[in-house]
């Protein structure tokens, strides 16, 4: 390593990796992973989220999984909570929805537009 | 596939000794079996601090804290938490009280962590100590970069001076002032890190070296630049094999990145760093003895002055800083002196790490802002005294410190308040004692330690502490007199005034402070020939009270055959045969056996 710039390059690369161990408040995404969720493909959804967030360098989001959310025939279900604590529960989420949520809401800051129990 | 979850397995010495290495390997295996190894990463960190709950595993980003993990818990944990999103209830951490128990807290919101402010321990438990990139990712070596590219050595010293940082090893000497003394002298100069941590019960320096070795390397390089030293030594005891191993890996990585060695970051500044192993003598933590040991001499202190800043290692100007002191330096450089002075009290800035031990629920490492009260540390963070027993005393500062009692509980902790209360900060050991501890016995324990560790160079320490120990032995045996008590005090004060180094000068402190705060216990031993706490064997006798239902458990457990009695009738202890081991009292389920 020859200069401070080289050091900062490594810093930025690894700060991203470490971000998961910090406290996040911007967005919290919870994917339901009960047996019903898994059967409906929730694991793919979780991994799609992880991939999208990593590809787009979004580290202000905490992505976790939970048990059954209760509406088993609407799985995979994803709960999205913003910094103000407002919740939206998306139902029958597909991998395309994941891309849309990440681009429109997490990056764009717009409200989530997805299938919910109400507009189904 | 991207990593969605990171699992941190504690790799501190405490957790390692309860098989955290095997737990980590089991995680690797199970994740592979469950086909999760591409989504979930596992690594070992340094100490999390809550050693009581070890081995510790924390799952991020959920921040779920699992304690007392075993190899067999790994598979169910993975299946529950990582596959199905349910907390593995069997080992998840819950607070002690009923109302707090209901909800599982994130680890940073637990009572133990929420009140702490982690500066020296900022990376411990969060980064992989064997991975320099993770340290850099947490702003590591940026302070060094800033110092080498933007600051003059004198400016660096001014920042440290302005921060009010004082040495964390015991005496609390202002760090910036120490640096400025050495800076004025001509080179070659040396920079030493004192990692010879010897106080019984203190392990914060080990935790920093094991969990965040690069912070010490970075700080030493900064210090070397500030004082004009091109060679540094870390003096660490060989009794810390894991710390030595991780430090050596870290030094190698820093050399590999050009953050040690010639022309660091193209600034023209050279700095080399070597590890020197000590054999674990307590006195080698004293700076002049430490330097003698590095030089290859016998580890014995010498008179000061000349102070090391003028004439230290190989008679050259030398600065010696403690591990925890150094761990604060990079953060101070990055965030500024003003930020640091906003934490703490008027004369003691920043935070201090304490090693909580003894009769306390949450044994472990805590880092608190100066000015936090003893009560907050012991009862709020430490979780209070186990088994509903009552608090009696807390020993701070190890064998050089003293015992503080309930009347000191609301004292804000800082260097000056602790000295005013008759103890000292020391390196930050904090041993809590309850009603079952005999204070005379405690004083004897610490004195026994200093007698063992005295190097023998000066008479007051070599002979004086030994004589004091003999008097304490007499008192504990019930053979002490009131004259012995006054002689003990005279001896203690004489040694305090006349011993050569810090070890001898502070060795009588445990005796003096217990004499001041618990004189009645000494008098009970001398006059009434009784040990109120029921610890000193010569002064106690075991009795069986009427609560005895005659189950015979005590008789079966007595190794000396001193207990007799018919089944379903009250048993009796033959005090002539009894060896006072306490096995009967421990085995009795009805609390029928008492000591008096």
XYZ file of C-alpha atoms in Angstrom:
716
model
C 0.000 0.000 0.000
C 1.499 3.252 -1.089
C -0.948 6.009 -0.173
C -3.885 7.057 1.929
C -6.074 6.661 -1.157
C -5.275 2.933 -1.342
C -6.208 2.634 2.311
C -9.514 4.426 1.796
C -10.333 2.126 -1.097
C -10.038 -0.935 1.140
C -11.936 0.876 3.844
C -14.921 1.542 1.626
C -14.969 -1.980 0.286
C -14.961 -3.596 3.727
C -17.162 -1.035 5.483
C -19.910 -2.430 3.276
C -19.293 -5.967 4.500
C -19.235 -4.838 8.134
C -22.401 -2.769 7.822
C -24.534 -5.802 8.626
C -23.122 -5.798 12.168
C -24.213 -2.202 12.816
C -27.526 -0.937 14.105
C -29.877 0.010 11.230
C -32.915 2.205 11.369
C -33.693 3.168 7.785
C -35.532 0.087 6.581
C -36.270 -3.278 8.121
C -37.365 -6.030 5.767
C -38.780 -9.201 7.282
C -39.459 -12.258 5.156
C -41.826 -14.872 6.534
C -40.070 -18.234 6.606
C -42.596 -20.528 8.177
C -43.026 -23.919 6.517
C -45.753 -22.332 4.369
C -43.426 -19.489 3.360
C -40.586 -21.830 2.496
C -42.937 -24.004 0.433
C -44.097 -20.914 -1.484
C -40.477 -19.948 -2.228
C -39.614 -17.494 0.566
C -35.991 -18.623 0.663
C -35.565 -17.472 -2.936
C -37.119 -14.136 -1.980
C -34.720 -13.650 0.960
C -31.733 -14.414 -1.180
C -33.010 -12.178 -3.951
C -33.301 -9.327 -1.445
C -29.776 -10.014 -0.122
C -28.437 -10.032 -3.649
C -30.226 -6.866 -4.759
C -29.154 -4.996 -1.633
C -25.547 -6.122 -2.040
C -25.424 -5.377 -5.787
C -26.789 -1.897 -5.285
C -24.606 -1.226 -2.196
C -27.540 -0.576 0.105
C -26.357 -0.950 3.661
C -29.019 1.017 5.491
C -31.363 -1.949 5.451
C -31.660 -4.779 7.916
C -32.930 -7.943 6.291
C -34.165 -10.644 8.642
C -36.476 -13.611 8.523
C -39.328 -14.549 10.835
C -41.578 -17.506 11.445
C -45.066 -17.929 9.968
C -46.863 -14.617 9.516
C -50.276 -16.204 9.778
C -51.834 -15.948 6.311
C -50.380 -19.104 4.895
C -52.180 -19.030 1.547
C -50.788 -15.566 0.774
C -47.114 -16.533 1.226
C -44.421 -15.539 0.448
C -45.086 -12.511 2.616
C -42.673 -9.665 3.255
C -43.055 -6.957 5.871
C -41.346 -3.646 5.143
C -40.899 -1.166 7.986
C -39.484 2.289 7.305
C -37.596 4.605 9.671
C -40.867 6.123 10.913
C -42.124 2.698 11.878
C -44.752 2.555 9.093
C -45.443 -1.021 8.019
C -46.541 -2.538 4.744
C -47.065 -6.268 4.362
C -46.655 -7.474 0.789
C -48.208 -10.790 -0.165
C -47.485 -13.322 -2.892
C -44.132 -11.685 -3.463
C -42.185 -12.671 -6.575
C -38.541 -12.102 -7.426
C -39.583 -9.294 -9.767
C -41.432 -7.631 -6.882
C -38.191 -7.708 -4.904
C -36.370 -5.756 -7.592
C -39.260 -3.305 -7.764
C -39.385 -2.789 -3.974
C -35.642 -2.219 -3.799
C -35.586 0.218 -6.702
C -38.757 2.175 -5.991
C -38.880 2.208 -2.223
C -35.432 1.586 -0.789
C -33.602 3.673 -3.401
C -36.427 5.905 -4.633
C -38.015 6.529 -1.260
C -41.535 6.082 -2.702
C -44.277 4.168 -0.846
C -44.317 0.422 -1.453
C -46.633 -0.560 -4.291
C -47.177 -4.282 -4.126
C -49.947 -6.777 -3.662
C -51.279 -6.520 -0.131
C -54.105 -8.336 1.608
C -56.316 -5.300 0.991
C -55.749 -4.779 -2.750
C -55.554 -8.426 -3.704
C -25.248 -15.452 -3.890
C -25.057 -12.623 -1.412
C -24.508 -13.128 2.300
C -27.746 -12.442 4.150
C -26.694 -13.280 7.696
C -23.412 -13.186 9.607
C -22.814 -15.332 12.662
C -20.168 -14.221 15.137
C -18.764 -16.847 17.477
C -16.850 -15.352 20.402
C -13.164 -16.198 20.209
C -12.005 -14.673 23.495
C -9.941 -16.841 25.831
C -12.935 -17.439 28.124
C -15.196 -18.727 25.367
C -12.347 -20.589 23.650
C -11.738 -22.546 26.844
C -15.364 -23.645 26.740
C -15.037 -24.962 23.197
C -16.044 -22.014 21.035
C -13.556 -23.194 18.412
C -15.430 -26.485 18.077
C -18.709 -24.561 17.945
C -17.400 -22.489 15.042
C -16.293 -25.631 13.197
C -19.687 -27.202 13.831
C -21.362 -24.134 12.321
C -19.225 -24.508 9.213
C -20.256 -28.141 8.923
C -23.968 -27.706 9.640
C -24.327 -24.726 7.295
C -22.772 -26.798 4.551
C -25.086 -29.722 5.288
C -28.143 -27.444 5.214
C -26.916 -25.825 2.011
C -26.796 -22.439 3.746
C -23.065 -21.864 3.441
C -23.430 -19.521 0.492
C -26.008 -17.297 2.205
C -24.612 -17.245 5.706
C -21.093 -16.447 6.892
C -19.515 -17.502 10.206
C -16.390 -16.111 11.830
C -14.671 -15.839 15.185
C -14.292 -12.477 16.873
C -12.641 -11.218 20.034
C -14.289 -11.041 23.440
C -17.911 -9.862 23.665
C -17.518 -8.949 27.323
C -20.380 -10.942 28.822
C -18.097 -13.837 29.718
C -20.592 -15.186 32.246
C -22.768 -16.347 29.342
C -19.953 -17.881 27.321
C -19.583 -19.399 24.813
C -21.386 -16.546 23.106
C -22.848 -16.555 19.578
C -24.439 -13.440 18.035
C -26.470 -13.493 14.826
C -26.426 -10.358 12.655
C -28.341 -8.375 11.399
C -30.940 -9.629 13.898
C -28.503 -8.875 16.751
C -29.734 -11.956 18.589
C -27.526 -12.949 21.509
C -27.140 -16.631 22.359
C -25.268 -17.692 25.498
C -23.966 -20.935 27.013
C -23.807 -22.493 23.561
C -22.633 -26.050 23.075
C -21.679 -27.980 19.960
C -25.027 -29.794 20.145
C -26.960 -26.522 20.033
C -25.529 -25.560 16.663
C -27.722 -27.726 14.466
C -31.064 -26.852 16.111
C -30.052 -23.178 16.143
C -29.333 -23.228 12.417
C -32.568 -25.031 11.620
C -34.685 -22.761 13.802
C -33.138 -19.346 13.413
C -31.485 -19.442 10.019
C -33.913 -21.624 8.094
C -37.262 -20.871 9.694
C -36.800 -17.441 11.236
C -37.650 -18.529 14.773
C -35.508 -17.648 17.744
C -33.792 -20.699 19.220
C -35.437 -20.287 22.578
C -33.296 -22.687 24.553
C -30.150 -20.562 24.492
C -31.312 -17.039 23.671
C -30.393 -14.393 26.234
C -33.187 -12.991 28.348
C -32.986 -10.450 31.155
C -33.337 -11.671 34.726
C -36.527 -9.906 35.870
C -39.971 -11.224 34.976
C -41.261 -8.124 33.194
C -38.097 -7.790 31.127
C -37.972 -11.482 30.339
C -40.938 -11.515 27.993
C -39.275 -9.911 24.989
C -35.954 -10.963 23.534
C -33.767 -7.860 23.274
C -31.291 -7.014 20.554
C -27.827 -7.420 21.942
C -26.993 -3.720 21.954
C -30.205 -3.055 23.916
C -29.503 -5.595 26.670
C -29.066 -4.071 30.153
C -25.447 -5.199 30.097
C -24.568 -3.379 26.859
C -27.037 -0.471 26.684
C -25.317 1.543 29.432
C -21.816 0.955 28.174
C -19.881 3.282 25.937
C -17.317 1.331 23.981
C -14.242 3.195 22.777
C -11.269 1.004 23.668
C -13.389 -2.105 23.092
C -15.106 -0.628 20.010
C -14.121 -3.477 17.709
C -14.043 -6.353 20.189
C -16.722 -8.857 19.249
C -17.538 -6.973 16.052
C -14.568 -7.631 13.772
C -12.466 -10.634 12.946
C -9.128 -9.894 14.657
C -7.209 -11.992 12.162
C -8.421 -9.939 9.227
C -6.736 -6.545 8.763
C -9.307 -5.535 6.115
C -12.123 -5.674 8.650
C -10.168 -3.357 10.942
C -9.589 -0.986 8.041
C -13.292 -1.250 7.172
C -14.039 0.152 10.633
C -11.911 3.242 9.932
C -8.768 1.427 11.012
C -5.411 2.995 10.120
C -7.213 6.120 8.920
C -5.966 7.943 12.025
C -2.432 6.890 11.134
C -3.022 8.106 7.579
C -4.284 11.439 8.880
C -1.325 11.853 11.254
C 1.290 11.007 8.621
C -0.166 13.148 5.847
C -1.698 16.135 7.626
C -0.120 16.584 11.041
C 3.242 17.508 12.551
C 4.436 15.398 15.510
C 3.892 18.342 17.885
C 0.297 18.730 16.670
C -0.380 15.061 17.438
C 0.910 15.523 20.970
C -1.226 18.656 21.377
C -4.361 16.711 20.401
C -3.607 13.953 22.921
C -2.825 16.560 25.591
C -6.051 18.411 24.863
C -8.051 15.187 25.056
C -7.082 14.796 28.715
C -6.365 11.073 28.185
C -4.705 9.558 31.257
C -2.838 6.277 31.474
C -5.206 3.332 31.933
C -2.610 1.041 33.476
C -2.999 2.293 37.020
C -1.323 5.539 37.973
C -3.292 7.726 35.570
C -0.437 9.903 34.278
C -1.490 12.240 31.435
C -0.502 10.500 28.191
C 0.097 13.640 26.129
C 2.465 15.017 28.771
C 4.439 11.770 28.796
C 4.805 11.951 25.007
C 5.919 15.577 25.096
C 8.739 14.780 27.582
C 10.160 12.132 25.263
C 9.636 14.264 22.151
C 12.016 16.935 23.490
C 14.902 14.493 23.862
C 17.263 13.521 21.026
C 16.902 10.101 19.324
C 17.094 7.184 18.900
C 13.975 6.684 20.993
C 11.693 3.748 21.730
C 7.965 3.175 22.027
C 6.789 0.369 24.290
C 3.354 -1.090 24.839
C 2.909 -2.484 28.329
C 0.763 -5.586 27.928
C 2.061 -7.255 31.071
C -1.313 -7.403 32.721
C -0.948 -9.030 36.106
C -3.708 -7.988 38.494
C -5.725 -11.004 39.574
C -9.106 -10.708 37.874
C -8.178 -8.070 35.279
C -8.212 -9.059 31.609
C -9.084 -5.979 29.561
C -5.656 -5.704 27.927
C -5.847 -9.315 26.871
C -9.314 -8.716 25.424
C -8.059 -5.773 23.352
C -5.043 -7.697 22.061
C -7.208 -10.703 21.225
C -10.141 -8.825 19.767
C -8.555 -5.785 18.159
C -4.765 -6.103 17.885
C -4.503 -3.636 15.017
C -5.725 -0.763 17.176
C -2.641 -1.222 19.374
C -0.331 -1.439 16.348
C -1.849 1.677 14.812
C -1.654 3.628 18.077
C 1.980 2.646 18.622
C 2.889 3.809 15.132
C 1.109 7.121 15.777
C 2.938 7.473 19.091
C 6.235 6.593 17.399
C 5.659 9.351 14.867
C 4.700 11.843 17.591
C 7.727 11.238 19.815
C 10.177 10.449 17.028
C 10.723 6.746 17.683
C 11.323 4.269 14.857
C 11.245 1.105 16.931
C 8.449 -0.252 19.075
C 8.097 -3.233 21.390
C 4.973 -4.886 22.718
C 5.839 -6.497 26.039
C 3.249 -9.204 26.614
C 3.252 -12.129 29.002
C 3.680 -15.578 27.511
C 0.690 -16.624 29.637
C -1.487 -14.988 26.970
C -0.810 -17.371 24.058
C -3.917 -16.400 22.071
C -3.167 -12.674 22.402
C 0.426 -13.266 21.293
C -0.709 -15.368 18.337
C -3.235 -12.797 17.116
C -0.836 -9.909 17.685
C 1.834 -11.622 15.631
C -0.610 -12.319 12.806
C -1.688 -8.664 12.937
C 1.896 -7.359 12.831
C 2.618 -9.580 9.846
C -0.462 -8.284 8.019
C 0.433 -4.659 8.816
C 3.921 -5.217 7.369
C 2.323 -6.840 4.330
C 0.213 -3.731 3.729
C 3.142 -1.390 4.324
C 1.513 0.035 7.438
C 4.621 -0.951 9.376
C 8.192 -0.888 8.133
C 9.939 1.587 5.855
C 8.309 4.709 4.414
C 4.799 4.137 5.727
C 2.145 5.448 3.290
C 4.873 7.254 1.383
C 5.420 9.697 4.244
C 9.093 8.965 4.808
C 8.377 7.731 8.338
C 9.750 4.295 9.327
C 8.439 2.237 12.211
C 9.268 -1.335 13.196
C 7.377 -3.335 15.778
C 8.392 -6.464 17.666
C 6.783 -8.627 20.317
C 8.733 -9.353 23.505
C 7.447 -12.143 25.715
C 7.544 -11.858 29.480
C 7.519 -14.822 31.820
C 4.570 -13.514 33.765
C 6.143 -11.821 36.786
C 3.797 -9.233 38.273
C 6.630 -6.769 38.916
C 7.483 -6.646 35.201
C 4.355 -4.526 34.732
C 6.330 -1.787 36.527
C 7.912 0.230 33.740
C 11.555 0.177 34.848
C 11.380 -3.566 35.575
C 9.704 -4.093 32.212
C 12.540 -2.329 30.402
C 15.128 -4.325 32.315
C 13.311 -7.476 31.202
C 13.344 -6.386 27.531
C 17.064 -5.678 27.830
C 17.553 -9.251 28.941
C 18.227 -8.357 32.579
C 16.394 -9.692 35.583
C 13.005 -7.961 35.842
C 13.617 -5.621 38.762
C 12.601 -1.991 39.166
C 15.084 0.812 39.681
C 14.867 4.261 41.210
C 13.070 7.054 39.359
C 14.281 9.622 38.272
C 15.653 9.268 35.672
C 12.209 8.741 34.192
C 11.903 6.537 31.077
C 11.029 9.576 28.942
C 14.600 10.794 29.586
C 16.477 7.561 30.114
C 14.586 4.394 29.385
C 15.261 1.321 27.296
C 19.006 0.982 26.681
C 19.323 4.380 28.364
C 17.447 6.014 25.478
C 14.268 8.148 25.783
C 11.297 5.797 25.915
C 7.537 6.062 26.210
C 5.604 3.215 27.807
C 1.839 3.112 27.419
C -0.685 0.576 28.527
C -2.751 -1.404 25.968
C -6.071 0.197 26.863
C -4.548 3.704 26.737
C -3.249 3.001 23.243
C -6.565 1.570 22.068
C -8.117 5.012 22.704
C -5.570 6.917 20.585
C -6.798 6.249 16.992
C -10.362 7.259 17.896
C -9.175 10.472 19.570
C -7.170 11.412 16.464
C -10.134 10.732 14.167
C -12.914 12.260 16.227
C -10.898 15.003 17.900
C -9.977 15.962 21.445
C -13.209 17.889 21.917
C -15.323 14.818 21.354
C -13.242 12.852 23.872
C -13.439 15.561 26.541
C -17.225 15.562 26.221
C -17.189 12.085 27.828
C -16.290 11.574 31.478
C -15.730 13.844 34.462
C -13.823 17.076 34.897
C -10.445 15.524 35.603
C -10.916 12.053 34.120
C -11.934 12.056 30.486
C -13.231 9.266 28.327
C -14.151 5.772 29.403
C -12.605 2.997 31.468
C -12.831 -0.748 31.008
C -13.506 -2.776 34.133
C -13.257 -6.511 34.589
C -16.183 -7.514 36.786
C -15.585 -10.599 38.842
C -16.324 -12.293 42.139
C -19.855 -12.444 43.528
C -21.651 -10.806 40.651
C -24.213 -12.065 38.142
C -22.698 -10.721 34.914
C -19.021 -11.569 35.118
C -17.187 -9.927 32.252
C -15.762 -6.790 30.713
C -17.601 -3.491 30.772
C -16.553 -0.142 29.381
C -18.258 2.824 30.993
C -17.871 6.595 30.822
C -15.879 7.999 33.734
C -18.248 9.314 36.357
C -20.592 6.308 36.306
C -21.292 5.251 39.880
C -20.210 1.960 41.407
C -23.869 1.180 42.016
C -24.701 1.447 38.303
C -21.767 -0.772 37.381
C -22.439 -3.448 39.967
C -26.230 -3.521 40.052
C -27.452 -2.229 36.679
C -24.777 -3.488 34.309
C -23.380 -6.259 36.493
C -26.828 -7.543 37.399
C -26.231 -7.473 41.166
C -25.214 -10.181 43.608
C -26.166 -13.808 42.891
C -28.535 -15.854 45.041
C -30.109 -12.779 46.633
C -27.136 -12.284 48.962
C -26.281 -8.793 50.141
C -23.425 -6.664 48.834
C -20.543 -6.230 51.233
C -17.573 -4.676 49.444
C -15.934 -4.179 46.097
C -12.198 -4.401 45.594
C -10.919 -2.127 42.852
C -7.390 -1.847 41.574
C -6.331 -5.420 42.341
C -3.540 -6.040 44.843
C -2.655 -2.337 44.792
C -6.172 -1.116 45.424
C -8.550 -1.216 48.285
C -11.992 -2.359 49.342
C -14.912 0.015 49.063
C -18.153 -0.513 50.955
C -21.849 0.298 50.626
C -21.200 3.907 51.628
C -19.051 4.351 48.520
C -21.616 2.862 46.128
C -22.815 6.221 44.854
C -19.315 7.568 44.256
C -18.816 8.480 40.588
C -15.878 6.432 39.353
C -12.820 8.419 38.323
C -9.137 8.469 39.234
C -9.406 11.072 41.990
C -12.629 9.892 43.605
C -11.340 6.348 43.965
C -8.125 7.552 45.594
C -10.105 9.818 47.918
C -12.226 6.808 48.892
C -9.090 4.866 49.830
C -8.738 2.686 46.762
C -7.456 3.301 43.259
C -8.367 2.804 39.616
C -5.487 0.414 39.001
C -5.840 -1.464 35.778
C -9.569 -1.854 36.336
C -10.166 -5.136 38.108
C -13.386 -5.011 40.095
C -13.980 -7.900 42.447
C -17.335 -7.904 44.190
C -17.765 -9.495 47.598
C -20.924 -10.515 49.421
C -21.794 -11.321 53.015
C -19.990 -14.678 52.794
C -16.560 -13.083 52.266
C -14.305 -12.500 55.267
C -12.470 -9.212 54.769
C -9.437 -10.301 56.770
C -9.167 -13.329 54.510
C -9.503 -11.110 51.422
C -6.680 -8.853 52.649
C -4.615 -11.967 53.312
C -5.282 -13.265 49.789
C -4.011 -10.087 48.130
C -1.027 -9.816 50.438
C -0.178 -13.441 49.747
C -0.106 -12.482 46.064
C 2.250 -9.528 46.573
C 4.556 -11.540 48.838
C 4.800 -14.104 46.042
C 5.398 -11.460 43.396
C 7.783 -9.182 45.298
C 11.070 -9.120 43.388
C 13.127 -8.880 46.568
C 15.200 -5.880 45.655
C 14.144 -3.530 48.450
C 13.820 -4.506 52.104
C 10.465 -2.886 52.964
C 8.700 -4.914 50.315
C 10.677 -8.141 50.628
C 10.656 -8.373 54.439
C 7.796 -6.067 55.342
C 5.052 -7.674 53.306
C 6.120 -11.099 54.526
C 5.869 -9.956 58.160
C 2.456 -8.465 57.463
C 1.304 -11.747 55.975
C 2.527 -13.602 59.080
C 0.490 -11.289 61.303
C -2.590 -11.810 59.129
C -2.071 -15.578 59.328
C -2.005 -15.306 63.116
C -5.197 -13.253 63.136
C -6.982 -15.710 60.860
C -5.821 -18.544 63.106
C -7.336 -16.801 66.110
C -3.930 -16.169 67.681
C -3.776 -12.431 66.988
C -3.677 -9.728 69.642
C -4.586 -6.048 69.611
C -0.857 -5.253 69.605
C -0.576 -7.248 66.382
C -3.239 -5.036 64.850
C -1.370 -1.835 65.632
C 1.899 -3.371 64.457
C 0.183 -4.354 61.224
C -0.854 -0.752 60.691
C 2.609 0.626 61.485
C 4.236 -1.840 59.107
C 1.724 -1.037 56.380
C 2.326 2.691 56.597
C 6.115 2.245 56.714
C 6.120 0.034 53.596
C 3.873 2.485 51.814
C 6.377 5.281 52.452
C 9.627 3.428 51.913
C 9.259 0.765 49.197
C 11.146 1.287 45.947
C 8.457 0.819 43.325
C 4.720 0.930 42.833
C 4.294 -2.729 43.737
C 5.685 -2.283 47.255
C 4.210 1.152 47.826
C 0.710 -0.060 47.110
C 0.978 -3.602 48.528
C -0.363 -2.590 51.978
C -3.470 -0.931 50.459
C -5.773 -3.946 50.743
C -4.865 -4.256 54.429
C -5.167 -0.537 55.164
C -8.493 -0.183 53.404
C -10.039 -3.230 55.069
C -8.708 -1.993 58.418
C -10.344 1.362 57.784
C -13.684 0.022 56.567
C -14.007 -3.307 58.379
C -12.109 -2.799 61.630
C -14.899 -4.561 63.530
C -14.196 -7.749 61.597
C -10.526 -7.640 62.555
C -11.535 -7.056 66.190
C -13.967 -9.979 66.041
C -11.071 -12.201 64.917
C -8.681 -10.875 67.592
C -10.876 -10.324 70.637
C -13.892 -12.608 70.183
C -11.898 -15.242 68.245
C -14.709 -15.392 65.713
C -14.924 -15.050 61.967
C -18.288 -13.325 61.341
C -18.466 -14.459 57.695
C -17.624 -18.047 58.632
C -14.561 -18.326 56.382
C -11.456 -18.615 58.600
C -11.314 -22.323 59.366
C -9.608 -22.097 62.738
C -12.328 -19.848 64.084
C -15.451 -21.645 63.004
C -17.291 -24.739 64.102
C -20.029 -26.585 62.265
C -23.294 -27.229 64.075
C -26.480 -29.020 63.083
C -29.644 -27.181 64.151
C -33.132 -28.485 64.892
C -34.024 -28.037 61.236
C -32.302 -31.405 60.654
C -34.750 -34.086 59.531
C -32.200 -36.886 59.779
C -31.841 -37.681 56.075
C -28.210 -38.647 56.536
C -26.977 -36.745 53.480
C -24.347 -34.810 55.483
C -22.996 -37.944 57.103
C -22.607 -39.648 53.730
C -20.787 -36.610 52.324
C -18.459 -36.061 55.278
C -14.959 -37.210 54.247
C -13.784 -37.364 57.872
C -16.704 -39.400 59.251
C -17.344 -36.656 61.810
C -21.147 -36.726 61.581
C -23.201 -39.327 63.387
C -26.904 -39.881 64.009
C -29.777 -42.238 63.322
C -31.907 -41.892 60.226
C -34.908 -39.587 60.820
C -33.221 -38.186 63.921
C -31.110 -35.066 64.380
C -27.467 -35.634 63.514
C -24.444 -34.314 65.411
C -21.013 -33.034 64.291
C -18.040 -34.187 66.331
C -16.061 -30.914 66.277
C -12.848 -32.715 67.297
C -12.893 -34.888 64.194
C -14.367 -32.257 61.837
C -11.860 -30.918 59.269
C -14.146 -27.938 58.398
C -14.278 -28.642 54.708
C -17.897 -27.487 54.418
C -19.063 -30.531 52.422
C -21.913 -31.138 54.874
C -23.211 -27.563 54.657
C -23.116 -27.690 50.877
C -24.989 -31.005 50.737
C -27.748 -30.148 53.266
C -31.007 -29.371 51.451
C -32.701 -27.990 54.562
C -30.206 -25.324 55.641
C -29.803 -27.140 58.927
C -26.025 -26.811 59.132
C -24.585 -23.521 60.352
C -21.153 -22.197 61.216
C -20.333 -20.119 64.259
